[in-house]
């Protein structure tokens, strides 16, 4: 996928996006880590949290977006940043913690990728993953409806990802035979968003990004955004206090291996 990411747009809701990252980090049982990989590191906004948890570890940030890595490297020039797709990336050697916040839902073939990441762990290590699991909600079903509603389906239909994240039991059954422990849970956050077109802005920094990048004609781009805005608005009305409430579900998976 060749979408162009916009760090500023993604970071508009940095506080809300960081909360699940902190909650994932808090549940990782590894006390002393010498090597940590941030897989799908984005603009490096979660890196300070990881470094605070394991201050002496060696860090590697991996992301496929050059724009995100440029921002990450500017913020943390002393760390190692690698441009690679998480679907095929492999570490140079065993890793104590592979941490992936809001990234692996962009990767297909979880039945192959996740076991491979578990296999990259050092003894006593942990794989920690958080992924959006909101694909049955209007935030995502409206994307499908808009893409299929007119000629966009020809150019954009191949970008649709109907259900890239499976249910918790599926991940348990996949990973439990490989693990010492498996901790899986879901959380639905009631995001309180401010300003006009809040949900459209939220999704434009994430799930809508590949579609917006593919629409290189400005008129088509604006028409697509307008169609999505019209489709989403009845589901997430702006309230009298000016806020828009967005329920958003996320899946958490932490796998440890024997020491």
PDB file of C-alpha atoms in Angstrom:
ATOM      1  CA  UNK A   1       0.000   0.000   0.000  1.00  0.00           C
ATOM      2  CA  UNK A   2       1.436   3.409  -0.977  1.00  0.00           C
ATOM      3  CA  UNK A   3      -0.742   5.818   0.957  1.00  0.00           C
ATOM      4  CA  UNK A   4       0.837   9.045   2.117  1.00  0.00           C
ATOM      5  CA  UNK A   5       0.387   9.615   5.839  1.00  0.00           C
ATOM      6  CA  UNK A   6       0.059  13.026   7.456  1.00  0.00           C
ATOM      7  CA  UNK A   7       1.569  13.094  10.969  1.00  0.00           C
ATOM      8  CA  UNK A   8      -0.085  16.393  11.901  1.00  0.00           C
ATOM      9  CA  UNK A   9      -3.539  15.045  11.054  1.00  0.00           C
ATOM     10  CA  UNK A  10      -2.904  11.820  12.940  1.00  0.00           C
ATOM     11  CA  UNK A  11      -1.633  13.726  15.979  1.00  0.00           C
ATOM     12  CA  UNK A  12      -4.664  16.044  16.114  1.00  0.00           C
ATOM     13  CA  UNK A  13      -6.202  13.529  18.524  1.00  0.00           C
ATOM     14  CA  UNK A  14      -2.900  12.515  20.107  1.00  0.00           C
ATOM     15  CA  UNK A  15      -4.210  12.364  23.673  1.00  0.00           C
ATOM     16  CA  UNK A  16      -7.107  10.059  22.806  1.00  0.00           C
ATOM     17  CA  UNK A  17      -4.917   7.845  20.631  1.00  0.00           C
ATOM     18  CA  UNK A  18      -2.256   7.605  23.348  1.00  0.00           C
ATOM     19  CA  UNK A  19      -4.580   6.294  26.058  1.00  0.00           C
ATOM     20  CA  UNK A  20      -4.839   2.721  24.706  1.00  0.00           C
ATOM     21  CA  UNK A  21      -1.086   2.807  24.078  1.00  0.00           C
ATOM     22  CA  UNK A  22      -0.483   3.573  27.750  1.00  0.00           C
ATOM     23  CA  UNK A  23      -2.931   0.902  28.882  1.00  0.00           C
ATOM     24  CA  UNK A  24      -1.274  -1.703  26.664  1.00  0.00           C
ATOM     25  CA  UNK A  25       2.139  -0.744  28.012  1.00  0.00           C
ATOM     26  CA  UNK A  26       1.000  -0.946  31.630  1.00  0.00           C
ATOM     27  CA  UNK A  27      -0.009  -4.608  31.261  1.00  0.00           C
ATOM     28  CA  UNK A  28       3.263  -5.893  29.778  1.00  0.00           C
ATOM     29  CA  UNK A  29       4.837  -8.111  32.478  1.00  0.00           C
ATOM     30  CA  UNK A  30       8.470  -7.739  31.328  1.00  0.00           C
ATOM     31  CA  UNK A  31      10.364  -5.922  34.074  1.00  0.00           C
ATOM     32  CA  UNK A  32      13.835  -5.557  32.542  1.00  0.00           C
ATOM     33  CA  UNK A  33      14.168  -5.268  28.785  1.00  0.00           C
ATOM     34  CA  UNK A  34      17.402  -4.771  26.890  1.00  0.00           C
ATOM     35  CA  UNK A  35      15.805  -4.654  23.433  1.00  0.00           C
ATOM     36  CA  UNK A  36      12.456  -3.090  22.474  1.00  0.00           C
ATOM     37  CA  UNK A  37      10.880  -2.789  19.023  1.00  0.00           C
ATOM     38  CA  UNK A  38       8.076  -0.318  18.345  1.00  0.00           C
ATOM     39  CA  UNK A  39       6.428  -1.986  15.350  1.00  0.00           C
ATOM     40  CA  UNK A  40       4.338   0.539  13.452  1.00  0.00           C
ATOM     41  CA  UNK A  41       5.875   3.374  15.424  1.00  0.00           C
ATOM     42  CA  UNK A  42       4.211   6.190  13.472  1.00  0.00           C
ATOM     43  CA  UNK A  43       5.575   9.652  14.343  1.00  0.00           C
ATOM     44  CA  UNK A  44       7.307   8.416  17.492  1.00  0.00           C
ATOM     45  CA  UNK A  45       4.717   9.879  19.851  1.00  0.00           C
ATOM     46  CA  UNK A  46       4.630   6.741  22.031  1.00  0.00           C
ATOM     47  CA  UNK A  47       8.419   6.364  22.173  1.00  0.00           C
ATOM     48  CA  UNK A  48       8.804   8.464  25.367  1.00  0.00           C
ATOM     49  CA  UNK A  49       6.418   6.106  27.169  1.00  0.00           C
ATOM     50  CA  UNK A  50       8.464   3.078  26.163  1.00  0.00           C
ATOM     51  CA  UNK A  51      11.728   4.734  27.138  1.00  0.00           C
ATOM     52  CA  UNK A  52      10.324   5.703  30.520  1.00  0.00           C
ATOM     53  CA  UNK A  53       9.347   2.082  31.157  1.00  0.00           C
ATOM     54  CA  UNK A  54      12.689   0.581  30.038  1.00  0.00           C
ATOM     55  CA  UNK A  55      15.219   3.451  30.112  1.00  0.00           C
ATOM     56  CA  UNK A  56      18.318   1.379  29.393  1.00  0.00           C
ATOM     57  CA  UNK A  57      16.933  -0.702  26.516  1.00  0.00           C
ATOM     58  CA  UNK A  58      18.029  -0.444  22.886  1.00  0.00           C
ATOM     59  CA  UNK A  59      15.136   0.743  20.728  1.00  0.00           C
ATOM     60  CA  UNK A  60      14.176   0.214  17.115  1.00  0.00           C
ATOM     61  CA  UNK A  61      11.184   1.932  15.501  1.00  0.00           C
ATOM     62  CA  UNK A  62       9.682   0.315  12.404  1.00  0.00           C
ATOM     63  CA  UNK A  63       7.118   1.905  10.089  1.00  0.00           C
ATOM     64  CA  UNK A  64       6.367   1.785   6.388  1.00  0.00           C
ATOM     65  CA  UNK A  65       5.582   5.506   6.134  1.00  0.00           C
ATOM     66  CA  UNK A  66       8.515   7.755   5.268  1.00  0.00           C
ATOM     67  CA  UNK A  67       6.544  10.776   6.513  1.00  0.00           C
ATOM     68  CA  UNK A  68       5.952   9.211   9.908  1.00  0.00           C
ATOM     69  CA  UNK A  69       9.569   8.101  10.262  1.00  0.00           C
ATOM     70  CA  UNK A  70      10.840  11.555   9.318  1.00  0.00           C
ATOM     71  CA  UNK A  71       8.820  13.034  12.171  1.00  0.00           C
ATOM     72  CA  UNK A  72       9.934  10.280  14.567  1.00  0.00           C
ATOM     73  CA  UNK A  73      13.611  10.743  13.710  1.00  0.00           C
ATOM     74  CA  UNK A  74      13.361  14.495  14.198  1.00  0.00           C
ATOM     75  CA  UNK A  75      11.910  13.984  17.671  1.00  0.00           C
ATOM     76  CA  UNK A  76      14.281  11.182  18.666  1.00  0.00           C
ATOM     77  CA  UNK A  77      17.456  11.399  16.571  1.00  0.00           C
ATOM     78  CA  UNK A  78      19.371   9.082  18.896  1.00  0.00           C
ATOM     79  CA  UNK A  79      17.211   6.048  18.093  1.00  0.00           C
ATOM     80  CA  UNK A  80      17.224   3.646  15.164  1.00  0.00           C
ATOM     81  CA  UNK A  81      14.371   3.967  12.673  1.00  0.00           C
ATOM     82  CA  UNK A  82      13.667   1.443   9.918  1.00  0.00           C
ATOM     83  CA  UNK A  83      11.287   1.820   6.989  1.00  0.00           C
ATOM     84  CA  UNK A  84       9.640  -1.569   6.510  1.00  0.00           C
ATOM     85  CA  UNK A  85       6.256  -3.224   6.318  1.00  0.00           C
ATOM     86  CA  UNK A  86       5.338  -5.047   9.518  1.00  0.00           C
ATOM     87  CA  UNK A  87       4.055  -7.948   7.423  1.00  0.00           C
ATOM     88  CA  UNK A  88       7.583  -8.888   6.379  1.00  0.00           C
ATOM     89  CA  UNK A  89       9.858  -7.252   8.935  1.00  0.00           C
ATOM     90  CA  UNK A  90      12.149  -9.486  10.991  1.00  0.00           C
ATOM     91  CA  UNK A  91      14.517  -8.378  13.777  1.00  0.00           C
ATOM     92  CA  UNK A  92      18.262  -8.911  13.632  1.00  0.00           C
ATOM     93  CA  UNK A  93      18.042 -11.144  16.696  1.00  0.00           C
ATOM     94  CA  UNK A  94      15.757 -12.065  19.601  1.00  0.00           C
ATOM     95  CA  UNK A  95      13.802  -9.140  21.109  1.00  0.00           C
ATOM     96  CA  UNK A  96      12.614  -8.737  24.692  1.00  0.00           C
ATOM     97  CA  UNK A  97       9.522  -6.678  23.812  1.00  0.00           C
ATOM     98  CA  UNK A  98       7.766  -6.265  20.471  1.00  0.00           C
ATOM     99  CA  UNK A  99       5.249  -3.482  20.996  1.00  0.00           C
ATOM    100  CA  UNK A 100       2.707  -2.585  18.318  1.00  0.00           C
ATOM    101  CA  UNK A 101       0.089   0.076  18.949  1.00  0.00           C
ATOM    102  CA  UNK A 102      -2.619   0.664  16.317  1.00  0.00           C
ATOM    103  CA  UNK A 103      -0.624  -0.764  13.429  1.00  0.00           C
ATOM    104  CA  UNK A 104      -1.183  -4.466  12.779  1.00  0.00           C
ATOM    105  CA  UNK A 105      -4.784  -4.019  11.607  1.00  0.00           C
ATOM    106  CA  UNK A 106      -3.161  -2.711   8.397  1.00  0.00           C
ATOM    107  CA  UNK A 107      -1.457  -6.080   7.955  1.00  0.00           C
ATOM    108  CA  UNK A 108      -3.133  -9.121   6.438  1.00  0.00           C
ATOM    109  CA  UNK A 109      -2.432 -12.758   7.246  1.00  0.00           C
ATOM    110  CA  UNK A 110      -2.433 -12.459  11.043  1.00  0.00           C
ATOM    111  CA  UNK A 111      -2.308 -16.255  11.276  1.00  0.00           C
ATOM    112  CA  UNK A 112       1.236 -16.068   9.882  1.00  0.00           C
ATOM    113  CA  UNK A 113       2.485 -12.659  11.055  1.00  0.00           C
ATOM    114  CA  UNK A 114       1.620 -12.917  14.755  1.00  0.00           C
ATOM    115  CA  UNK A 115       3.181 -16.370  15.327  1.00  0.00           C
ATOM    116  CA  UNK A 116       6.295 -15.141  13.516  1.00  0.00           C
ATOM    117  CA  UNK A 117       6.520 -12.177  15.890  1.00  0.00           C
ATOM    118  CA  UNK A 118       6.107 -14.486  18.890  1.00  0.00           C
ATOM    119  CA  UNK A 119       8.928 -16.570  17.484  1.00  0.00           C
ATOM    120  CA  UNK A 120      11.174 -13.484  17.426  1.00  0.00           C
ATOM    121  CA  UNK A 121      10.956 -13.035  21.200  1.00  0.00           C
ATOM    122  CA  UNK A 122      13.826 -13.739  23.537  1.00  0.00           C
ATOM    123  CA  UNK A 123      13.167 -16.060  26.532  1.00  0.00           C
ATOM    124  CA  UNK A 124      10.726 -14.342  28.885  1.00  0.00           C
ATOM    125  CA  UNK A 125       9.857 -11.774  26.229  1.00  0.00           C
ATOM    126  CA  UNK A 126       6.479 -10.342  25.274  1.00  0.00           C
ATOM    127  CA  UNK A 127       4.519  -9.384  22.181  1.00  0.00           C
ATOM    128  CA  UNK A 128       2.068  -6.568  22.950  1.00  0.00           C
ATOM    129  CA  UNK A 129      -0.480  -5.543  20.322  1.00  0.00           C
ATOM    130  CA  UNK A 130      -3.347  -3.066  20.241  1.00  0.00           C
ATOM    131  CA  UNK A 131      -5.585  -2.816  17.184  1.00  0.00           C
ATOM    132  CA  UNK A 132      -8.803  -0.956  16.439  1.00  0.00           C
ATOM    133  CA  UNK A 133     -11.755  -3.323  16.402  1.00  0.00           C
ATOM    134  CA  UNK A 134     -14.397  -0.884  15.250  1.00  0.00           C
ATOM    135  CA  UNK A 135     -14.989  -2.264  11.782  1.00  0.00           C
ATOM    136  CA  UNK A 136     -18.683  -3.055  12.319  1.00  0.00           C
ATOM    137  CA  UNK A 137     -19.374   0.511  13.505  1.00  0.00           C
ATOM    138  CA  UNK A 138     -20.509   3.385  11.247  1.00  0.00           C
ATOM    139  CA  UNK A 139     -16.990   4.873  11.256  1.00  0.00           C
ATOM    140  CA  UNK A 140     -15.977   2.014   8.993  1.00  0.00           C
ATOM    141  CA  UNK A 141     -19.195   0.714   7.424  1.00  0.00           C
ATOM    142  CA  UNK A 142     -19.846   4.185   6.011  1.00  0.00           C
ATOM    143  CA  UNK A 143     -16.508   3.982   4.200  1.00  0.00           C
ATOM    144  CA  UNK A 144     -17.683   0.784   2.529  1.00  0.00           C
ATOM    145  CA  UNK A 145     -21.042   2.324   1.659  1.00  0.00           C
ATOM    146  CA  UNK A 146     -19.500   5.448   0.138  1.00  0.00           C
ATOM    147  CA  UNK A 147     -16.889   3.558  -1.868  1.00  0.00           C
ATOM    148  CA  UNK A 148     -19.537   1.253  -3.304  1.00  0.00           C
ATOM    149  CA  UNK A 149     -22.075   3.987  -3.937  1.00  0.00           C
ATOM    150  CA  UNK A 150     -20.701   5.326  -7.238  1.00  0.00           C
ATOM    151  CA  UNK A 151     -17.781   5.245  -9.654  1.00  0.00           C
ATOM    152  CA  UNK A 152     -15.289   5.339  -6.777  1.00  0.00           C
ATOM    153  CA  UNK A 153     -15.759   1.584  -6.458  1.00  0.00           C
ATOM    154  CA  UNK A 154     -13.640   1.097  -9.585  1.00  0.00           C
ATOM    155  CA  UNK A 155     -10.617   2.970  -8.239  1.00  0.00           C
ATOM    156  CA  UNK A 156     -11.060   2.434  -4.502  1.00  0.00           C
ATOM    157  CA  UNK A 157     -12.777  -0.920  -4.128  1.00  0.00           C
ATOM    158  CA  UNK A 158      -9.473  -2.746  -3.842  1.00  0.00           C
ATOM    159  CA  UNK A 159      -8.576  -0.694  -0.751  1.00  0.00           C
ATOM    160  CA  UNK A 160     -11.548  -1.903   1.264  1.00  0.00           C
ATOM    161  CA  UNK A 161     -10.666  -4.050   4.275  1.00  0.00           C
ATOM    162  CA  UNK A 162     -13.964  -5.333   5.615  1.00  0.00           C
ATOM    163  CA  UNK A 163     -12.794  -7.133   8.757  1.00  0.00           C
ATOM    164  CA  UNK A 164      -9.020  -7.179   9.182  1.00  0.00           C
ATOM    165  CA  UNK A 165      -9.237  -7.807  12.951  1.00  0.00           C
ATOM    166  CA  UNK A 166     -10.742 -11.075  14.192  1.00  0.00           C
ATOM    167  CA  UNK A 167     -12.522 -11.810  17.467  1.00  0.00           C
ATOM    168  CA  UNK A 168     -10.616 -12.362  20.755  1.00  0.00           C
ATOM    169  CA  UNK A 169     -11.171 -16.131  20.849  1.00  0.00           C
ATOM    170  CA  UNK A 170      -9.628 -16.486  17.387  1.00  0.00           C
ATOM    171  CA  UNK A 171      -6.433 -14.763  18.591  1.00  0.00           C
ATOM    172  CA  UNK A 172      -6.376 -16.853  21.758  1.00  0.00           C
ATOM    173  CA  UNK A 173      -6.626 -20.097  19.819  1.00  0.00           C
ATOM    174  CA  UNK A 174      -3.931 -18.950  17.395  1.00  0.00           C
ATOM    175  CA  UNK A 175      -1.418 -17.835  20.021  1.00  0.00           C
ATOM    176  CA  UNK A 176      -2.016 -19.937  23.142  1.00  0.00           C
ATOM    177  CA  UNK A 177      -0.127 -23.000  21.807  1.00  0.00           C
ATOM    178  CA  UNK A 178       2.958 -20.785  21.324  1.00  0.00           C
ATOM    179  CA  UNK A 179       2.854 -18.925  24.611  1.00  0.00           C
ATOM    180  CA  UNK A 180       3.483 -19.120  28.309  1.00  0.00           C
ATOM    181  CA  UNK A 181       0.621 -16.667  28.883  1.00  0.00           C
ATOM    182  CA  UNK A 182      -1.962 -14.958  26.695  1.00  0.00           C
ATOM    183  CA  UNK A 183      -3.826 -11.869  27.911  1.00  0.00           C
ATOM    184  CA  UNK A 184      -6.587 -10.625  25.593  1.00  0.00           C
ATOM    185  CA  UNK A 185      -9.248  -8.003  26.211  1.00  0.00           C
ATOM    186  CA  UNK A 186     -11.303  -5.341  24.471  1.00  0.00           C
ATOM    187  CA  UNK A 187     -12.146  -1.825  25.572  1.00  0.00           C
ATOM    188  CA  UNK A 188     -14.700   0.563  24.125  1.00  0.00           C
ATOM    189  CA  UNK A 189     -13.662   4.175  24.639  1.00  0.00           C
ATOM    190  CA  UNK A 190     -16.266   6.917  24.518  1.00  0.00           C
ATOM    191  CA  UNK A 191     -14.215   9.573  22.778  1.00  0.00           C
ATOM    192  CA  UNK A 192     -15.404  13.133  23.377  1.00  0.00           C
ATOM    193  CA  UNK A 193     -14.394  15.034  20.260  1.00  0.00           C
ATOM    194  CA  UNK A 194     -14.423  18.802  19.836  1.00  0.00           C
ATOM    195  CA  UNK A 195     -15.145  20.973  16.806  1.00  0.00           C
ATOM    196  CA  UNK A 196     -16.794  20.652  13.434  1.00  0.00           C
ATOM    197  CA  UNK A 197     -16.791  17.365  11.516  1.00  0.00           C
ATOM    198  CA  UNK A 198     -14.989  15.721  14.418  1.00  0.00           C
ATOM    199  CA  UNK A 199     -15.552  12.114  13.404  1.00  0.00           C
ATOM    200  CA  UNK A 200     -14.543  12.777   9.813  1.00  0.00           C
ATOM    201  CA  UNK A 201     -11.343  14.425  11.049  1.00  0.00           C
ATOM    202  CA  UNK A 202     -10.665  11.480  13.376  1.00  0.00           C
ATOM    203  CA  UNK A 203     -11.093   8.898  10.619  1.00  0.00           C
ATOM    204  CA  UNK A 204      -9.218  11.020   8.056  1.00  0.00           C
ATOM    205  CA  UNK A 205      -6.069  10.511  10.114  1.00  0.00           C
ATOM    206  CA  UNK A 206      -6.440   6.735  10.077  1.00  0.00           C
ATOM    207  CA  UNK A 207      -8.976   4.534   8.284  1.00  0.00           C
ATOM    208  CA  UNK A 208      -9.791   7.038   5.516  1.00  0.00           C
ATOM    209  CA  UNK A 209      -6.145   7.773   4.757  1.00  0.00           C
ATOM    210  CA  UNK A 210      -5.594   5.225   1.945  1.00  0.00           C
ATOM    211  CA  UNK A 211      -8.741   6.390   0.132  1.00  0.00           C
ATOM    212  CA  UNK A 212      -7.921  10.071   0.424  1.00  0.00           C
ATOM    213  CA  UNK A 213      -4.398   9.456  -0.851  1.00  0.00           C
ATOM    214  CA  UNK A 214      -5.675   7.484  -3.834  1.00  0.00           C
ATOM    215  CA  UNK A 215      -7.945  10.343  -4.928  1.00  0.00           C
ATOM    216  CA  UNK A 216      -5.361  12.579  -6.553  1.00  0.00           C
ATOM    217  CA  UNK A 217      -7.936  14.753  -8.303  1.00  0.00           C
ATOM    218  CA  UNK A 218      -8.888  17.537  -5.826  1.00  0.00           C
ATOM    219  CA  UNK A 219     -12.525  17.602  -6.924  1.00  0.00           C
ATOM    220  CA  UNK A 220     -12.899  13.843  -6.464  1.00  0.00           C
ATOM    221  CA  UNK A 221     -11.112  14.043  -3.110  1.00  0.00           C
ATOM    222  CA  UNK A 222     -13.468  16.753  -1.861  1.00  0.00           C
ATOM    223  CA  UNK A 223     -16.526  14.953  -3.198  1.00  0.00           C
ATOM    224  CA  UNK A 224     -15.511  11.761  -1.418  1.00  0.00           C
ATOM    225  CA  UNK A 225     -14.982  13.566   1.897  1.00  0.00           C
ATOM    226  CA  UNK A 226     -18.352  15.313   1.515  1.00  0.00           C
ATOM    227  CA  UNK A 227     -20.086  12.005   0.813  1.00  0.00           C
ATOM    228  CA  UNK A 228     -18.472  10.383   3.844  1.00  0.00           C
ATOM    229  CA  UNK A 229     -19.347  13.356   6.045  1.00  0.00           C
ATOM    230  CA  UNK A 230     -22.988  13.150   4.958  1.00  0.00           C
ATOM    231  CA  UNK A 231     -23.081   9.403   5.598  1.00  0.00           C
ATOM    232  CA  UNK A 232     -21.476   9.589   9.043  1.00  0.00           C
ATOM    233  CA  UNK A 233     -23.235  12.633  10.472  1.00  0.00           C
ATOM    234  CA  UNK A 234     -26.565  10.968  11.419  1.00  0.00           C
ATOM    235  CA  UNK A 235     -24.705   8.326  13.430  1.00  0.00           C
ATOM    236  CA  UNK A 236     -22.598  10.782  15.444  1.00  0.00           C
ATOM    237  CA  UNK A 237     -24.564  14.027  15.901  1.00  0.00           C
ATOM    238  CA  UNK A 238     -22.927  17.012  17.481  1.00  0.00           C
ATOM    239  CA  UNK A 239     -24.393  17.603  20.922  1.00  0.00           C
ATOM    240  CA  UNK A 240     -25.612  20.794  22.540  1.00  0.00           C
ATOM    241  CA  UNK A 241     -22.329  21.253  24.385  1.00  0.00           C
ATOM    242  CA  UNK A 242     -20.486  21.231  21.043  1.00  0.00           C
ATOM    243  CA  UNK A 243     -18.963  17.808  21.502  1.00  0.00           C
ATOM    244  CA  UNK A 244     -19.401  14.683  19.429  1.00  0.00           C
ATOM    245  CA  UNK A 245     -19.375  11.307  21.177  1.00  0.00           C
ATOM    246  CA  UNK A 246     -17.552   8.530  19.366  1.00  0.00           C
ATOM    247  CA  UNK A 247     -17.648   5.002  20.859  1.00  0.00           C
ATOM    248  CA  UNK A 248     -14.514   3.263  19.603  1.00  0.00           C
ATOM    249  CA  UNK A 249     -13.547  -0.337  20.379  1.00  0.00           C
ATOM    250  CA  UNK A 250      -9.985  -1.644  20.528  1.00  0.00           C
ATOM    251  CA  UNK A 251      -8.535  -5.139  20.920  1.00  0.00           C
ATOM    252  CA  UNK A 252      -5.501  -5.807  23.142  1.00  0.00           C
ATOM    253  CA  UNK A 253      -3.275  -8.887  22.978  1.00  0.00           C
ATOM    254  CA  UNK A 254      -0.235  -9.597  25.169  1.00  0.00           C
ATOM    255  CA  UNK A 255       1.685 -12.840  24.672  1.00  0.00           C
ATOM    256  CA  UNK A 256       4.647 -13.944  26.787  1.00  0.00           C
ATOM    257  CA  UNK A 257       6.993 -16.850  26.170  1.00  0.00           C
ATOM    258  CA  UNK A 258       8.819 -19.050  28.648  1.00  0.00           C
ATOM    259  CA  UNK A 259      11.983 -17.697  30.213  1.00  0.00           C
TER     260      UNK A 259
END
